[in-house]
PDB file of C-alpha atoms in Angstrom:
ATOM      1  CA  UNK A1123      91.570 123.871 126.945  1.00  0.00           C
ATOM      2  CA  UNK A1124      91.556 120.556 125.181  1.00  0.00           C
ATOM      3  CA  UNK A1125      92.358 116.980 125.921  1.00  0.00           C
ATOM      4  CA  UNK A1126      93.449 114.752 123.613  1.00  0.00           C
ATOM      5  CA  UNK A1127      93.638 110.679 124.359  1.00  0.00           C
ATOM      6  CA  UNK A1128      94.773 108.324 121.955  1.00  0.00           C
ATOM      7  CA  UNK A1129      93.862 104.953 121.595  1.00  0.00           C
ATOM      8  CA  UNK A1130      94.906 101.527 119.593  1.00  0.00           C
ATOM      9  CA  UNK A1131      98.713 101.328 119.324  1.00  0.00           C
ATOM     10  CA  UNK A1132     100.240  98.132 119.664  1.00  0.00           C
ATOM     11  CA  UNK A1133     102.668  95.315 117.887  1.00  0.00           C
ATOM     12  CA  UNK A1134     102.039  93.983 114.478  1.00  0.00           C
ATOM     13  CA  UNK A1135     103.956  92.595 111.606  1.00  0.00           C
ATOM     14  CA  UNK A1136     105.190  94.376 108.244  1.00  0.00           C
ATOM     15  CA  UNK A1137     101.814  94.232 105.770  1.00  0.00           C
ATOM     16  CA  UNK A1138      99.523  94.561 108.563  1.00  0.00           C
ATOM     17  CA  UNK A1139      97.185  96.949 109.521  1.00  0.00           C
ATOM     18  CA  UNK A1140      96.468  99.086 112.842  1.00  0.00           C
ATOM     19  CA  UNK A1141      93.803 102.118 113.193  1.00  0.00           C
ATOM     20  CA  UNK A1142      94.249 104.323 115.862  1.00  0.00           C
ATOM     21  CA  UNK A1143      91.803 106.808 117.680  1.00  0.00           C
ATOM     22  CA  UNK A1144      92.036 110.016 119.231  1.00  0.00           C
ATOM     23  CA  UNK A1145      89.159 111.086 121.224  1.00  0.00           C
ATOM     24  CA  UNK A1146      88.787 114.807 122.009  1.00  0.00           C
ATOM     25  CA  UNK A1147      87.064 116.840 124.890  1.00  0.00           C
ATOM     26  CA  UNK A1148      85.136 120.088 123.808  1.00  0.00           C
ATOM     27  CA  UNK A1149      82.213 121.079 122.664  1.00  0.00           C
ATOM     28  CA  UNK A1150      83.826 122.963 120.244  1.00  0.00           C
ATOM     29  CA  UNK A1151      85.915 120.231 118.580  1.00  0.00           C
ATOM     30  CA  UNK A1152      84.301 120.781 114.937  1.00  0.00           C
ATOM     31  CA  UNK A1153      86.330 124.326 115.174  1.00  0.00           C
ATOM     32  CA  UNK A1154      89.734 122.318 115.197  1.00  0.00           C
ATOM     33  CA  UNK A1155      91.999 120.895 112.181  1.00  0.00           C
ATOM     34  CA  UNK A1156      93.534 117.728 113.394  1.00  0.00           C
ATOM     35  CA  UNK A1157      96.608 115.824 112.469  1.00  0.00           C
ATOM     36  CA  UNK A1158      98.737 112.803 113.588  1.00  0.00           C
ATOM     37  CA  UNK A1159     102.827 112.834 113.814  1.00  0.00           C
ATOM     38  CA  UNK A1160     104.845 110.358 115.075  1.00  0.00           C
ATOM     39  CA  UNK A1161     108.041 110.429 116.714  1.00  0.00           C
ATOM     40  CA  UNK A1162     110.944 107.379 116.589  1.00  0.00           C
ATOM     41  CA  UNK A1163     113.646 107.454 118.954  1.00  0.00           C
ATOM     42  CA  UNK A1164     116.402 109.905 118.203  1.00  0.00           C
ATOM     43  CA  UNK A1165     114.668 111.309 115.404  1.00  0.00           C
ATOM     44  CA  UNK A1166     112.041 114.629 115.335  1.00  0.00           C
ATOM     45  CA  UNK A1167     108.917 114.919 116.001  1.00  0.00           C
ATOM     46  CA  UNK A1168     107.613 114.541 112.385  1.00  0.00           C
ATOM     47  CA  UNK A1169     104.210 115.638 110.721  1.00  0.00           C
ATOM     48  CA  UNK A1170     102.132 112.554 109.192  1.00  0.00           C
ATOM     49  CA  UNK A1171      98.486 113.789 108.180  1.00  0.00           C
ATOM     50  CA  UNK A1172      96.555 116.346 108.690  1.00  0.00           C
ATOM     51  CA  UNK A1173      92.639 116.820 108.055  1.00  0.00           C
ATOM     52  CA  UNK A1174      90.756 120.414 107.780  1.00  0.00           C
ATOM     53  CA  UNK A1175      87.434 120.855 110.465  1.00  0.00           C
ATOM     54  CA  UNK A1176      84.920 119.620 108.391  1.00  0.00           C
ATOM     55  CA  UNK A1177      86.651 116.485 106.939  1.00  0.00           C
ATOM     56  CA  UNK A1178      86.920 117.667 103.256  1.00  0.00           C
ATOM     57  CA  UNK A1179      90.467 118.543 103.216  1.00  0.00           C
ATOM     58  CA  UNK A1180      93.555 116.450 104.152  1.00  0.00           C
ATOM     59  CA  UNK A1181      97.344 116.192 103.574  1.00  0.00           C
ATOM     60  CA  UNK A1182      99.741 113.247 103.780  1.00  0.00           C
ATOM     61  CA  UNK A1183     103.451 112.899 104.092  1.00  0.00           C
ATOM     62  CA  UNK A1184     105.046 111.495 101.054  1.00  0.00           C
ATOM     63  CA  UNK A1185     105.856 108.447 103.635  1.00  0.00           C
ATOM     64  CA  UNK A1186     103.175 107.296 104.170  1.00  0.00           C
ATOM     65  CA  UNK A1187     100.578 108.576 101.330  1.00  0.00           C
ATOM     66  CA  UNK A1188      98.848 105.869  99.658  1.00  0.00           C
ATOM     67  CA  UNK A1189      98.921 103.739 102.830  1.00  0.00           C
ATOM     68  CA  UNK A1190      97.159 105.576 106.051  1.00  0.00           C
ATOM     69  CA  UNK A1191      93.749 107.357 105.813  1.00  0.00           C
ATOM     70  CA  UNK A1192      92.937 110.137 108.198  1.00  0.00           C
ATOM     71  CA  UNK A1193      89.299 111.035 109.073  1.00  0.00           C
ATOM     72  CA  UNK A1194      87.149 112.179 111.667  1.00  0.00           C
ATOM     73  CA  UNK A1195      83.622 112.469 113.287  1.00  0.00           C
ATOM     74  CA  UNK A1196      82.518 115.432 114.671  1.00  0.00           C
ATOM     75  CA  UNK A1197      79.931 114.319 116.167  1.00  0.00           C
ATOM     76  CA  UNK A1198      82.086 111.951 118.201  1.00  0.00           C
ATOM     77  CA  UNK A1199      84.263 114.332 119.120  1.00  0.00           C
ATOM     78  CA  UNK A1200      87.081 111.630 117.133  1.00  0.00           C
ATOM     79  CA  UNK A1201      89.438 111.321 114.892  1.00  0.00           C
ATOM     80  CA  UNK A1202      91.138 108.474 113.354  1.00  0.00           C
ATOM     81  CA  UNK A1203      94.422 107.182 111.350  1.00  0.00           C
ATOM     82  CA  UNK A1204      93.825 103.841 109.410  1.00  0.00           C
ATOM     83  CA  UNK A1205      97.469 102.618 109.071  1.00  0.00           C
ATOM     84  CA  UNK A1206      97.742  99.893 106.301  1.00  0.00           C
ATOM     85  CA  UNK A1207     100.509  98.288 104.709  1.00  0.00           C
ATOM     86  CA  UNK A1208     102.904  98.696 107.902  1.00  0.00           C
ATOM     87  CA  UNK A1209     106.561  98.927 107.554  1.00  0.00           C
ATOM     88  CA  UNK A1210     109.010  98.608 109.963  1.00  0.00           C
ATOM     89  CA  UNK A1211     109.899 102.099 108.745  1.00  0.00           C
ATOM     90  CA  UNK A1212     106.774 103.367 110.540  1.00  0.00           C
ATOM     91  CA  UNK A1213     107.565 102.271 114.208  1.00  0.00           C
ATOM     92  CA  UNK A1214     107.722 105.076 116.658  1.00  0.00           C
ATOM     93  CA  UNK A1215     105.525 106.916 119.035  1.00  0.00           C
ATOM     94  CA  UNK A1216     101.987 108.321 117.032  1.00  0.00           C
ATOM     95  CA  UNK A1217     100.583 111.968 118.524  1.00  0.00           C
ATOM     96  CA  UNK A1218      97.367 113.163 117.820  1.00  0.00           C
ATOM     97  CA  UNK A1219      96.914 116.793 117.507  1.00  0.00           C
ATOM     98  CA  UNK A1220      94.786 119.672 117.509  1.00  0.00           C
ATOM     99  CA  UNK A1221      95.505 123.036 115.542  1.00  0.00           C
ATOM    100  CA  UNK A1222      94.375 126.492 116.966  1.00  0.00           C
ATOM    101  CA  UNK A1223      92.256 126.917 113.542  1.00  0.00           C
ATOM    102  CA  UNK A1224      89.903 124.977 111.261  1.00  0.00           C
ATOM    103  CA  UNK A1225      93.150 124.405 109.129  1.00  0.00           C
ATOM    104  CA  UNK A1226      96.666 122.974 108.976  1.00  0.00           C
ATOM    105  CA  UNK A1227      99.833 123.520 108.374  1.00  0.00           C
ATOM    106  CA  UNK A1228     102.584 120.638 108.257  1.00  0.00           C
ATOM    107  CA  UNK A1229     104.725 121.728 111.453  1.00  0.00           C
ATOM    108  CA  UNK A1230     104.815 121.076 114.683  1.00  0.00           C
ATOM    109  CA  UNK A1231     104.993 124.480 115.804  1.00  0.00           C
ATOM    110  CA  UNK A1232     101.636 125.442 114.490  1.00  0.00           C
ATOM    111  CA  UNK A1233      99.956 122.872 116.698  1.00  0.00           C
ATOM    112  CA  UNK A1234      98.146 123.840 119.813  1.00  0.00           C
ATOM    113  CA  UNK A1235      97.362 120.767 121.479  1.00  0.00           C
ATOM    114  CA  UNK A1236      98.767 117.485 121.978  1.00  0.00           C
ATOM    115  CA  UNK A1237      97.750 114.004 122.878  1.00  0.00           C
ATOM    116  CA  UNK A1238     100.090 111.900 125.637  1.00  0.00           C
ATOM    117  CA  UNK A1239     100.999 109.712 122.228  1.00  0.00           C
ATOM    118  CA  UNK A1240     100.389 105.645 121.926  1.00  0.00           C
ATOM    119  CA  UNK A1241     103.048 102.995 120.375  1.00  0.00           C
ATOM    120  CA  UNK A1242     103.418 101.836 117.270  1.00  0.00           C
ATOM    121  CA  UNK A1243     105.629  98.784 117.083  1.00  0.00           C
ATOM    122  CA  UNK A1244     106.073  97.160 112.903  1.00  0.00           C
ATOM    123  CA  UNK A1245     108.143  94.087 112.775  1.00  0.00           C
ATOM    124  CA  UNK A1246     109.931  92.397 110.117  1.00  0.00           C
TER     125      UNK A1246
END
């Protein structure tokens, strides 16, 4: 099993910036792709980014491409989502994630574990 905890949601104004972490249990959390998709009220559960188990391969939604950075470090058992350039557009509920392979694929259904999820909150 795995256990996902995210960290470093909160409030900020359109332009700003917010990085959030997810911190993963495991010894064997080098074995995992990871992702991040976020989920606004009435709306589904929608894929964000996405980054293969060694860091050299990652994926963006056309929403936010250009604007939030994925990485990780294994040997912190983390991975994080440098959000820049906030919109209002962004606001919703941010899940980290952990695929059942070393790499992704843009759908929820494909993921195998799932953090509780922190708030993201862009005003205008």
């Amino acid at each position: 099993q795995v256990q996902l905890v995210e960290s470093g949601g909160g409030l900020v104004q359109a332009g700003g910036s917010l990085r959030l972490s997810c911190a993963a249990s495991g010894r064997t959390f080098s074995s995992y792709a990871m992702g991040w998709f976020r989920q606004a009220p009435g709306k589904e559960r929608a894929f964000v980014t996405a980054i293969n188990w060694s860091g050299g391969s990652t994926s963006y939604a056309d929403s936010v491409k250009g604007r939030f950075t994925i990485s990780r470090d294994n040997a912190k058992n983390t991975v994080y989502l440098q959000m820049n350039s906030l919109k209002p557009g962004d606001t919703a509920v941010y899940y980290c994630a952990a695929y059942r392979t070393g790499w992704y694929v843009p759908s929820p259904g494909h993921v195998g574990y799932w953090g509780q999820g922190t708030q993201v909150t862009v005003s205008s």
